[in-house]
Amino acid sequence: MEKFEKLTGIAAPLPLVNIDTDMIIPKQFLKTIKRSGLGVSLFQEMRYDRQGNENPDFVLNKPQYREAEILVTGDNFGCGSSREHAPWALKDFGIRTVIATSFADIFYNNCFKNGILPIILPQEAVDVLMQDAEKGSNARMIVDLEAQTVTSSDGEVFPFEVDSFKKHCLLNGLDDIGLTLEKASSIDAFETGIAQARPWV
Amino acid sequence: MSPKTLYDKIWDAHVVQQDEDGTCLLYIDRHLVHEVTSPQAFEGLRMAGRKVHAPDRTIAVPDHNVPTTAGRENPDQMPEDSRIQVAALDQNARDFGIHYYPVDDIRQGIVHIVGPEQGWTLPGMTVVCGDSHTATHGAFGALAHGIGTSEVEHVLATQTLIQKKSKNMKVEITGKLRPGVTAKDITLSVIGATGTAGGTGYVIEYCGEAIRDLSMEGRMTVCNMAIEGGARAGLIAPDETTFEYVRGRPHAPKGAQWEAALDWWKTLYSDDDAHWDKVVTIKGEDIAPLVTWGTSPEDVLPITGEVPDPASFSGGKVEAARRSLEYMGLTPGQKLSDIEVDTVFIGSCTNGRIEDLRAAAAILKGKKVKDGMRAMVVPGSGLVRAQAEEEGLADIFREAGFEWRMAGCSMCLAMNPDQLSEGERCASTSNRNFEGRQGYKGRTHLVSPAMAAAAAVTGKLTDVREMI
Ligand code: SF4
């Protein structure tokens, strides 16, 4: 997995609540058996019209946000289905950090598996960063995972919480299957235990 | 010993290892797999030269992207991209030696209907699937939740998940339900009360008399939509209703093992003085038949209500509600029972079981679908379909003017050709009314099966209580 340490980038404002995974990547793109190539379809129904022409009003179609690496958005981002295609599409587009007041659980976990850092901040902080993001491409935010801070283009610093294990894996780009397989003997012992205690399982 | 919740008990029984910061390696008893979220996971295994750790605990069935038309087992009938995903699952099931129900097997169906039906899902288990509605299995007192594809790969390779424990929420539905009110209305009313993010960070246990009174199928409907309230999982403590349902299923324990299992299952309840981080109580008699008016499952009101004014909300919800109404083509103040629908969809893992079909057929018997409407029933599994035919329900649906389809997810997520067209309005028994969920610019109103049947007869959202 790709590491995430520190990022200085353009932030795009998307001030909508409850953005669900169908909005992030509609189901017709779930027919792929690959992980790559989903970036062009990110936010498909908001980003293009039925003929595939870009909607000029959608934030990621505006010239100043085409290179955005940070998304600042509303409550409960990523609700809905478990599709990992949602973080795959964000990543493929180039988004490495999403900032919101809250995230849906499965989406939040899926981000960490794909080198994306989801950041939860209080409403007041998100409001400030949303305004900052409105400034366009000259305003670059700094996201520092090691220090656990987001710094606005004005230099205002917002600390955030992140689970220590998830942080460790993301900073080092660790494959957690590999890590778990190092514990194979514990898993085997556990299986021997349940074969006794709950043989019907 | 300190008192525990049901969630605590199941969790504790599955911890392989716990780190100092509380991160656990959790053992997974059942892993359900379908064609849409698994190909990349199997590919990952192959690339790393890994095997499936416990093929015997891994069960696969294609459901999301399969056609629901007759003759579909002929691959030429499938659209190219469906065929590729189904063929990939066929191949992966064979190569890795996991349990498999292919498209032409009568036991094929929606993964969350097949698991319980075949007795794979049992009380006290941990169950995961690369699908958010895995919460359904919580109806058995199993800790069940959806995972992403990376985690599917992790479970395939190790039979474990890296997890931190969630908080405990108790949702109590007291007293009795009124006539015409169903499990679907219970689960929608909970989401209406807590909001779609109200359950985030929690595992919900549903309890109370109205929950106890539900059949297993009703309980599955309730737990199914726990995820729509943002919860990691929904649970209902197992009882005699659960044991009766499980007994004799193909993969349920038999003989002495059954007795041993039963002894343990009977200990699976929340202790009286267990700690809850949050408690929500709803009176069963206060719940009315519900419909959704917007594009989030929390946008729910009694059928007797009116489309709300976005200005009546606060914060980001004002803009969201305004956008919803524009998308849904509705005006504030409009009576919900005046909203005309073009289509009725009965099916999905929320409401595609035999009792759902019985409830809809009871309303439809001797009646006709309103002229010009499209109405479709998609049974949740081949076995549900066969039983409905045997009970004469299929005839009632067909005579009323419904299409009688093969099992699958169908118009619940509209990956296959079963889709709404632009602006088409649907009364649907599924679980998500998101923008575009049932087809590009399609408009979805979530309802119970009985309410869906009533809408099919009158051509508009209808209070089913007027028809019983
Ligand atoms: S029926 Fe709908 S919600 Fe259920 S598994 Fe299929 S697509 Fe998901």
Coordinates of N, CA, C and O in Angstrom, one line a residue, chain A residues 18-167:
Chain A
N18 N -24.3 13.7 4.0 CA -24.8 12.3 3.6 C -24.4 12.0 2.1 O -25.2 11.4 1.4
I19 N -23.2 12.3 1.7 CA -22.8 11.9 0.4 C -22.6 10.4 0.4 O -21.7 9.9 1.2
D20 N -23.4 9.6 -0.3 CA -23.3 8.2 -0.2 C -22.4 7.6 -1.3 O -22.0 8.3 -2.2
T21 N -22.2 6.3 -1.1 CA -21.2 5.7 -2.1 C -21.8 5.6 -3.5 O -21.0 5.5 -4.4
D22 N -23.1 5.6 -3.6 CA -23.7 5.6 -5.0 C -23.4 6.9 -5.7 O -23.2 7.0 -6.9
M23 N -23.3 8.0 -4.9 CA -22.9 9.3 -5.5 C -21.4 9.4 -5.8 O -21.0 9.9 -6.8
I24 N -20.6 8.7 -4.9 CA -19.2 8.7 -5.2 C -18.8 7.9 -6.4 O -18.1 8.3 -7.3
I25 N -19.4 6.7 -6.5 CA -19.2 5.9 -7.7 C -20.4 5.0 -8.0 O -20.7 4.1 -7.2
P26 N -21.2 5.4 -9.0 CA -22.5 4.6 -9.2 C -22.2 3.2 -9.6 O -21.1 2.8 -10.1
K27 N -23.3 2.4 -9.4 CA -23.1 0.9 -9.5 C -22.6 0.4 -10.9 O -22.0 -0.6 -11.0
Q28 N -22.9 1.2 -11.9 CA -22.5 0.6 -13.2 C -21.0 0.4 -13.3 O -20.5 -0.4 -14.1
F29 N -20.2 1.1 -12.4 CA -18.8 1.0 -12.4 C -18.3 -0.1 -11.5 O -17.1 -0.4 -11.3
L30 N -19.3 -0.8 -10.8 CA -18.9 -1.9 -9.9 C -18.7 -3.2 -10.8 O -18.5 -4.3 -10.2
K31 N -18.9 -3.1 -12.1 CA -18.9 -4.3 -12.9 C -17.4 -4.7 -13.2 O -17.2 -5.7 -13.9
T32 N -16.5 -3.8 -12.8 CA -15.1 -4.1 -13.1 C -14.6 -5.2 -12.2 O -15.1 -5.4 -11.1
I33 N -13.6 -5.9 -12.7 CA -13.0 -6.9 -11.8 C -11.6 -6.4 -11.4 O -10.7 -7.1 -10.9
K34 N -11.3 -5.1 -11.7 CA -10.0 -4.4 -11.4 C -10.2 -3.3 -10.3 O -11.4 -2.9 -10.1
R35 N -9.1 -2.8 -9.8 CA -9.2 -1.7 -8.8 C -8.9 -0.4 -9.5 O -9.2 0.7 -8.9
S36 N -8.3 -0.4 -10.7 CA -7.8 0.9 -11.3 C -8.8 1.5 -12.3 O -9.8 0.8 -12.7
G37 N -8.6 2.7 -12.6 CA -9.3 3.3 -13.7 C -10.6 3.9 -13.4 O -11.4 4.3 -14.2
L38 N -10.9 4.0 -12.1 CA -12.3 4.5 -11.7 C -12.3 6.0 -11.5 O -13.4 6.6 -11.4
G39 N -11.1 6.7 -11.5 CA -11.1 8.1 -11.3 C -11.9 9.0 -12.2 O -12.6 9.9 -11.8
V40 N -12.0 8.6 -13.5 CA -12.8 9.4 -14.4 C -14.3 9.3 -14.1 O -15.0 10.2 -14.5
S41 N -14.7 8.3 -13.4 CA -16.1 8.1 -13.1 C -16.5 8.6 -11.7 O -17.6 8.5 -11.3
L42 N -15.5 9.1 -10.9 CA -15.7 9.6 -9.6 C -16.9 10.7 -9.6 O -16.8 11.6 -10.5
F43 N -17.8 10.6 -8.7 CA -19.0 11.5 -8.6 C -19.7 11.6 -10.0 O -20.2 12.7 -10.3
Q44 N -19.8 10.5 -10.7 CA -20.2 10.6 -12.1 C -21.5 11.4 -12.3 O -21.6 12.2 -13.2
E45 N -22.5 11.1 -11.5 CA -23.8 11.7 -11.8 C -23.9 13.2 -11.5 O -24.7 14.0 -12.1
M46 N -23.0 13.7 -10.6 CA -22.9 15.1 -10.4 C -21.9 15.8 -11.4 O -22.0 17.0 -11.7
R47 N -21.0 15.0 -11.9 CA -19.9 15.6 -12.6 C -20.2 15.6 -14.1 O -19.6 16.5 -14.8
Y48 N -21.0 14.7 -14.6 CA -21.3 14.7 -16.1 C -22.8 14.7 -16.3 O -23.6 14.3 -15.5
D49 N -23.2 15.1 -17.5 CA -24.6 15.0 -17.9 C -24.7 13.6 -18.5 O -23.8 12.8 -18.6
R50 N -26.0 13.3 -19.0 CA -26.3 12.0 -19.5 C -25.4 11.7 -20.7 O -25.1 10.5 -21.0
Q51 N -25.0 12.7 -21.5 CA -24.2 12.4 -22.7 C -22.7 12.4 -22.4 O -21.9 12.2 -23.3
G52 N -22.4 12.5 -21.1 CA -21.0 12.4 -20.7 C -20.3 13.7 -20.8 O -19.0 13.8 -20.6
N53 N -21.0 14.8 -21.0 CA -20.3 16.1 -21.0 C -20.1 16.6 -19.6 O -21.0 16.4 -18.7
E54 N -19.1 17.3 -19.3 CA -18.8 17.8 -18.0 C -19.8 18.9 -17.6 O -20.2 19.7 -18.4
N55 N -20.2 18.8 -16.3 CA -21.1 19.8 -15.7 C -20.1 20.9 -15.2 O -19.4 20.7 -14.2
P56 N -20.1 22.1 -15.8 CA -19.0 23.1 -15.5 C -19.2 23.6 -14.0 O -18.2 24.1 -13.5
D57 N -20.4 23.4 -13.4 CA -20.6 23.9 -12.1 C -20.0 23.0 -11.0 O -19.9 23.3 -9.8
F58 N -19.8 21.7 -11.4 CA -19.3 20.8 -10.3 C -17.9 21.1 -10.0 O -17.0 21.3 -10.8
V59 N -17.7 21.1 -8.7 CA -16.4 21.6 -8.1 C -15.2 21.0 -8.8 O -14.2 21.7 -9.2
L60 N -15.1 19.7 -9.0 CA -13.9 19.1 -9.6 C -13.7 19.3 -11.0 O -12.7 19.0 -11.6
N61 N -14.8 19.9 -11.7 CA -14.6 20.3 -13.1 C -14.1 21.7 -13.2 O -13.8 22.2 -14.3
K62 N -14.0 22.5 -12.1 CA -13.5 23.9 -12.2 C -12.0 23.8 -12.3 O -11.4 23.0 -11.6
P63 N -11.5 24.7 -13.2 CA -10.0 24.6 -13.5 C -9.2 24.6 -12.2 O -8.2 23.9 -12.1
Q64 N -9.6 25.4 -11.2 CA -8.8 25.5 -10.0 C -8.8 24.3 -9.1 O -8.0 24.2 -8.2
Y65 N -9.7 23.4 -9.4 CA -9.8 22.2 -8.5 C -9.5 20.9 -9.2 O -9.6 19.8 -8.6
R66 N -9.1 20.9 -10.4 CA -8.8 19.7 -11.2 C -7.7 18.9 -10.6 O -7.6 17.7 -10.7
E67 N -6.8 19.6 -9.9 CA -5.7 18.9 -9.3 C -5.8 18.7 -7.8 O -4.9 18.4 -7.1
A68 N -7.1 18.8 -7.3 CA -7.3 18.7 -5.8 C -6.9 17.4 -5.3 O -7.1 16.4 -5.9
E69 N -6.3 17.4 -4.1 CA -5.9 16.2 -3.4 C -6.6 16.0 -2.1 O -6.4 15.0 -1.4
I70 N -7.3 17.1 -1.7 CA -8.0 17.1 -0.5 C -9.5 17.4 -0.8 O -9.7 18.3 -1.6
L71 N -10.4 16.8 -0.1 CA -11.8 17.1 -0.2 C -12.3 17.5 1.2 O -12.1 16.8 2.1
V72 N -13.0 18.6 1.2 CA -13.6 19.1 2.5 C -15.1 18.9 2.3 O -15.7 19.5 1.3
T73 N -15.8 18.2 3.1 CA -17.2 17.9 2.8 C -18.0 17.8 4.1 O -17.6 18.1 5.2
G74 N -19.3 17.4 3.9 CA -20.3 17.4 5.0 C -20.4 16.1 5.8 O -19.7 15.2 5.5
D75 N -21.3 16.1 6.8 CA -21.5 15.0 7.7 C -21.7 13.7 7.0 O -22.3 13.7 6.0
N76 N -21.3 12.6 7.6 CA -21.7 11.3 7.2 C -21.2 10.9 5.8 O -22.0 10.3 5.1
F77 N -20.1 11.4 5.4 CA -19.5 11.1 4.1 C -19.3 9.6 3.9 O -18.8 9.0 4.8
G78 N -19.7 9.1 2.7 CA -19.4 7.7 2.4 C -20.4 6.7 3.0 O -20.1 5.5 3.1
C79 N -21.6 7.2 3.3 CA -22.6 6.3 3.8 C -23.1 5.4 2.7 O -22.9 5.7 1.5
G80 N -23.8 4.3 3.1 CA -24.3 3.4 2.1 C -23.5 2.2 1.9 O -23.1 1.6 2.9
S81 N -23.3 1.8 0.7 CA -22.7 0.4 0.5 C -21.3 0.3 0.9 O -20.6 1.3 1.2
S82 N -20.8 -1.0 1.0 CA -19.5 -1.3 1.4 C -18.5 -1.1 0.3 O -17.3 -1.4 0.5
R83 N -18.9 -0.8 -0.9 CA -18.0 -0.8 -2.1 C -16.7 -0.1 -1.9 O -16.7 1.1 -1.6
E84 N -15.6 -0.8 -2.0 CA -14.3 -0.2 -1.9 C -14.0 0.6 -3.2 O -13.0 1.3 -3.2
H85 N -14.9 0.4 -4.2 CA -14.7 1.2 -5.4 C -14.8 2.7 -5.1 O -14.2 3.5 -5.8
A86 N -15.4 3.1 -4.0 CA -15.5 4.5 -3.6 C -14.1 5.1 -3.3 O -13.7 6.0 -3.9
P87 N -13.4 4.5 -2.3 CA -12.0 5.0 -2.1 C -11.1 4.7 -3.4 O -10.2 5.6 -3.6
W88 N -11.3 3.6 -4.1 CA -10.5 3.4 -5.3 C -10.7 4.6 -6.3 O -9.7 5.1 -6.9
A89 N -11.9 5.0 -6.4 CA -12.2 6.1 -7.4 C -11.6 7.4 -6.9 O -11.0 8.2 -7.7
L90 N -11.7 7.7 -5.6 CA -11.1 8.9 -5.0 C -9.6 8.9 -5.3 O -9.0 9.9 -5.7
K91 N -9.0 7.8 -4.9 CA -7.6 7.7 -5.0 C -7.1 7.8 -6.5 O -6.2 8.5 -6.8
D92 N -7.9 7.2 -7.4 CA -7.5 7.2 -8.8 C -7.6 8.6 -9.3 O -6.8 9.0 -10.2
F93 N -8.5 9.4 -8.8 CA -8.7 10.8 -9.2 C -7.5 11.6 -8.7 O -7.1 12.6 -9.3
G94 N -7.0 11.2 -7.5 CA -5.9 11.9 -6.9 C -6.2 12.5 -5.5 O -5.4 13.2 -4.9
I95 N -7.4 12.1 -5.0 CA -7.7 12.6 -3.6 C -7.0 11.7 -2.6 O -7.2 10.5 -2.6
R96 N -6.3 12.3 -1.7 CA -5.6 11.5 -0.7 C -6.1 11.8 0.7 O -5.8 11.0 1.7
T97 N -6.9 12.8 0.9 CA -7.4 13.1 2.2 C -8.9 13.6 2.1 O -9.1 14.4 1.2
V98 N -9.7 13.2 2.9 CA -11.1 13.7 3.0 C -11.3 14.2 4.4 O -11.0 13.5 5.4
I99 N -11.8 15.4 4.5 CA -12.1 16.1 5.8 C -13.6 16.3 6.0 O -14.2 16.8 5.1
A100 N -14.1 15.7 7.1 CA -15.5 15.9 7.3 C -15.8 15.8 8.8 O -14.9 15.4 9.6
T101 N -17.0 16.1 9.3 CA -17.3 16.0 10.7 C -17.5 14.6 11.1 O -17.4 14.2 12.2
S102 N -18.0 13.8 10.1 CA -18.2 12.3 10.4 C -18.2 11.5 9.1 O -18.4 12.1 8.0
F103 N -17.8 10.3 9.2 CA -17.8 9.4 8.1 C -18.6 8.1 8.4 O -18.7 7.7 9.6
A104 N -19.1 7.4 7.4 CA -19.7 6.1 7.6 C -18.6 5.2 7.9 O -17.5 5.3 7.3
D105 N -18.9 4.2 8.8 CA -17.9 3.3 9.3 C -17.1 2.5 8.3 O -15.9 2.5 8.3
I106 N -17.8 1.8 7.4 CA -17.1 0.9 6.4 C -16.2 1.8 5.5 O -15.1 1.4 5.2
F107 N -16.8 2.9 5.0 CA -16.0 3.7 4.1 C -14.7 4.2 4.8 O -13.7 4.2 4.2
Y108 N -14.9 4.6 6.1 CA -13.7 5.1 6.8 C -12.6 4.1 6.9 O -11.5 4.4 6.6
N109 N -13.0 2.8 7.2 CA -12.0 1.8 7.2 C -11.4 1.5 5.9 O -10.2 1.3 5.8
N110 N -12.3 1.5 4.8 CA -11.8 1.2 3.5 C -10.7 2.3 3.1 O -9.8 1.9 2.3
C111 N -10.8 3.5 3.5 CA -9.9 4.5 3.1 C -8.5 4.1 3.5 O -7.5 4.2 2.7
F112 N -8.3 3.7 4.8 CA -7.0 3.4 5.3 C -6.3 2.2 4.6 O -5.1 2.1 4.5
K113 N -7.2 1.4 4.0 CA -6.6 0.2 3.2 C -6.1 0.7 1.9 O -5.5 -0.1 1.2
N114 N -6.3 1.9 1.5 CA -6.0 2.4 0.2 C -5.1 3.6 0.2 O -5.1 4.4 -0.8
G115 N -4.5 3.9 1.3 CA -3.6 5.0 1.3 C -4.3 6.4 1.4 O -3.7 7.4 1.0
I116 N -5.6 6.4 1.8 CA -6.3 7.7 1.9 C -6.5 7.9 3.4 O -6.8 7.0 4.1
L117 N -6.3 9.2 3.8 CA -6.5 9.5 5.2 C -7.8 10.3 5.3 O -7.9 11.4 4.9
P118 N -8.8 9.7 6.0 CA -10.0 10.4 6.3 C -9.8 11.1 7.7 O -9.4 10.5 8.6
I119 N -10.2 12.4 7.7 CA -9.9 13.2 8.9 C -11.3 13.7 9.5 O -12.0 14.3 8.8
I120 N -11.5 13.4 10.8 CA -12.7 13.9 11.4 C -12.4 15.1 12.2 O -11.4 15.1 13.1
L121 N -13.1 16.2 12.0 CA -12.9 17.4 12.7 C -14.2 18.0 13.2 O -15.2 17.7 12.6
P122 N -14.2 18.8 14.3 CA -15.5 19.4 14.7 C -16.0 20.3 13.6 O -15.3 20.8 12.8
Q123 N -17.3 20.6 13.7 CA -18.0 21.4 12.8 C -17.3 22.8 12.5 O -17.1 23.2 11.4
E124 N -16.9 23.5 13.6 CA -16.3 24.8 13.5 C -15.0 24.7 12.7 O -14.8 25.6 11.8
A125 N -14.2 23.6 12.9 CA -13.0 23.5 12.1 C -13.3 23.2 10.6 O -12.7 23.8 9.7
V126 N -14.3 22.4 10.4 CA -14.6 22.0 9.0 C -15.2 23.3 8.3 O -14.8 23.6 7.2
D127 N -15.9 24.1 9.1 CA -16.4 25.4 8.5 C -15.2 26.3 8.0 O -15.3 26.8 6.9
V128 N -14.2 26.4 8.9 CA -13.1 27.2 8.5 C -12.4 26.7 7.3 O -12.1 27.4 6.3
L129 N -12.2 25.4 7.3 CA -11.5 24.7 6.2 C -12.3 24.8 4.9 O -11.7 24.9 3.8
M130 N -13.6 24.7 5.1 CA -14.5 24.8 3.9 C -14.3 26.2 3.2 O -14.2 26.3 2.0
Q131 N -14.3 27.2 4.0 CA -14.1 28.6 3.5 C -12.7 28.7 2.9 O -12.5 29.3 1.8
D132 N -11.7 28.1 3.5 CA -10.4 28.1 3.0 C -10.3 27.4 1.6 O -9.7 27.9 0.7
A133 N -11.0 26.3 1.5 CA -11.0 25.5 0.3 C -11.7 26.4 -0.9 O -11.3 26.2 -2.0
E134 N -12.7 27.2 -0.5 CA -13.4 28.0 -1.5 C -12.4 29.0 -2.2 O -12.7 29.5 -3.3
K135 N -11.2 29.2 -1.6 CA -10.3 30.1 -2.2 C -9.6 29.6 -3.5 O -9.0 30.4 -4.2
G136 N -9.8 28.3 -3.7 CA -9.2 27.8 -5.0 C -7.8 27.4 -4.9 O -7.2 27.1 -3.8
S137 N -7.1 27.4 -6.1 CA -5.8 26.7 -6.2 C -4.7 27.4 -5.5 O -3.6 26.8 -5.3
N138 N -4.9 28.7 -5.2 CA -3.7 29.4 -4.5 C -3.6 29.0 -3.0 O -2.6 29.2 -2.4
A139 N -4.8 28.5 -2.5 CA -4.8 28.2 -1.1 C -4.5 26.7 -0.9 O -5.2 25.8 -1.3
R140 N -3.3 26.4 -0.4 CA -2.9 25.0 -0.2 C -3.0 24.7 1.3 O -2.4 25.4 2.1
M141 N -3.6 23.6 1.6 CA -3.6 23.1 3.0 C -2.4 22.1 3.2 O -2.0 21.5 2.2
I142 N -2.0 22.0 4.4 CA -1.0 21.0 4.7 C -1.6 19.9 5.7 O -2.2 20.3 6.7
V143 N -1.5 18.7 5.3 CA -2.0 17.6 6.1 C -0.8 16.8 6.6 O 0.0 16.3 5.7
D144 N -0.6 16.7 7.9 CA 0.6 16.0 8.4 C 0.1 14.9 9.3 O -0.4 15.1 10.4
L145 N 0.3 13.7 8.8 CA -0.2 12.5 9.6 C 0.6 12.3 10.9 O 0.0 12.0 11.9
E146 N 1.9 12.4 10.7 CA 2.8 12.2 11.9 C 2.4 13.1 13.0 O 2.1 12.7 14.2
A147 N 2.2 14.4 12.7 CA 1.9 15.4 13.7 C 0.4 15.4 14.0 O -0.1 16.1 15.0
Q148 N -0.4 14.7 13.2 CA -1.9 14.7 13.3 C -2.5 16.2 13.3 O -3.2 16.6 14.2
T149 N -2.1 16.9 12.3 CA -2.6 18.3 12.1 C -3.0 18.6 10.7 O -2.4 18.0 9.7
V150 N -4.0 19.4 10.5 CA -4.3 20.1 9.2 C -4.0 21.5 9.4 O -4.4 22.1 10.4
T151 N -3.3 22.1 8.5 CA -3.0 23.5 8.5 C -3.6 24.3 7.4 O -3.4 23.9 6.2
S152 N -4.4 25.3 7.6 CA -5.1 26.0 6.6 C -4.1 26.9 5.8 O -3.0 27.1 6.3
S153 N -4.5 27.4 4.7 CA -3.6 28.3 3.9 C -3.2 29.5 4.7 O -2.2 30.2 4.4
D154 N -4.0 29.9 5.7 CA -3.7 31.0 6.6 C -2.8 30.7 7.7 O -2.5 31.5 8.6
G155 N -2.5 29.4 7.8 CA -1.6 29.0 8.9 C -2.3 28.6 10.2 O -1.7 28.3 11.2
E156 N -3.6 28.5 10.1 CA -4.4 28.0 11.3 C -4.2 26.5 11.4 O -4.4 25.8 10.4
V157 N -3.9 26.0 12.6 CA -3.6 24.6 12.8 C -4.7 23.9 13.5 O -5.2 24.3 14.5
F158 N -5.2 22.8 12.9 CA -6.3 22.0 13.6 C -5.7 20.6 13.8 O -5.5 19.8 12.9
P159 N -5.6 20.2 15.1 CA -5.2 18.8 15.4 C -6.3 17.8 15.2 O -7.5 18.2 15.4
F160 N -6.0 16.6 14.8 CA -7.1 15.6 14.7 C -6.7 14.3 15.4 O -5.5 14.1 15.6
E161 N -7.7 13.5 15.7 CA -7.4 12.1 16.3 C -7.3 11.1 15.2 O -8.0 11.2 14.2
V162 N -6.5 10.1 15.4 CA -6.5 8.9 14.5 C -6.1 7.7 15.3 O -5.2 7.8 16.2
D163 N -6.7 6.6 15.0 CA -6.3 5.4 15.7 C -4.8 5.0 15.5 O -4.3 5.2 14.4
S164 N -4.1 4.7 16.6 CA -2.7 4.5 16.5 C -2.3 3.4 15.5 O -1.3 3.5 14.8
F165 N -3.0 2.3 15.5 CA -2.6 1.2 14.6 C -2.8 1.6 13.2 O -2.0 1.4 12.3
K166 N -4.0 2.3 12.9 CA -4.3 2.7 11.5 C -3.2 3.7 11.1 O -2.7 3.7 9.9
K167 N -2.8 4.6 12.0 CA -1.8 5.6 11.7 C -0.5 4.9 11.3 O 0.2 5.3 10.3

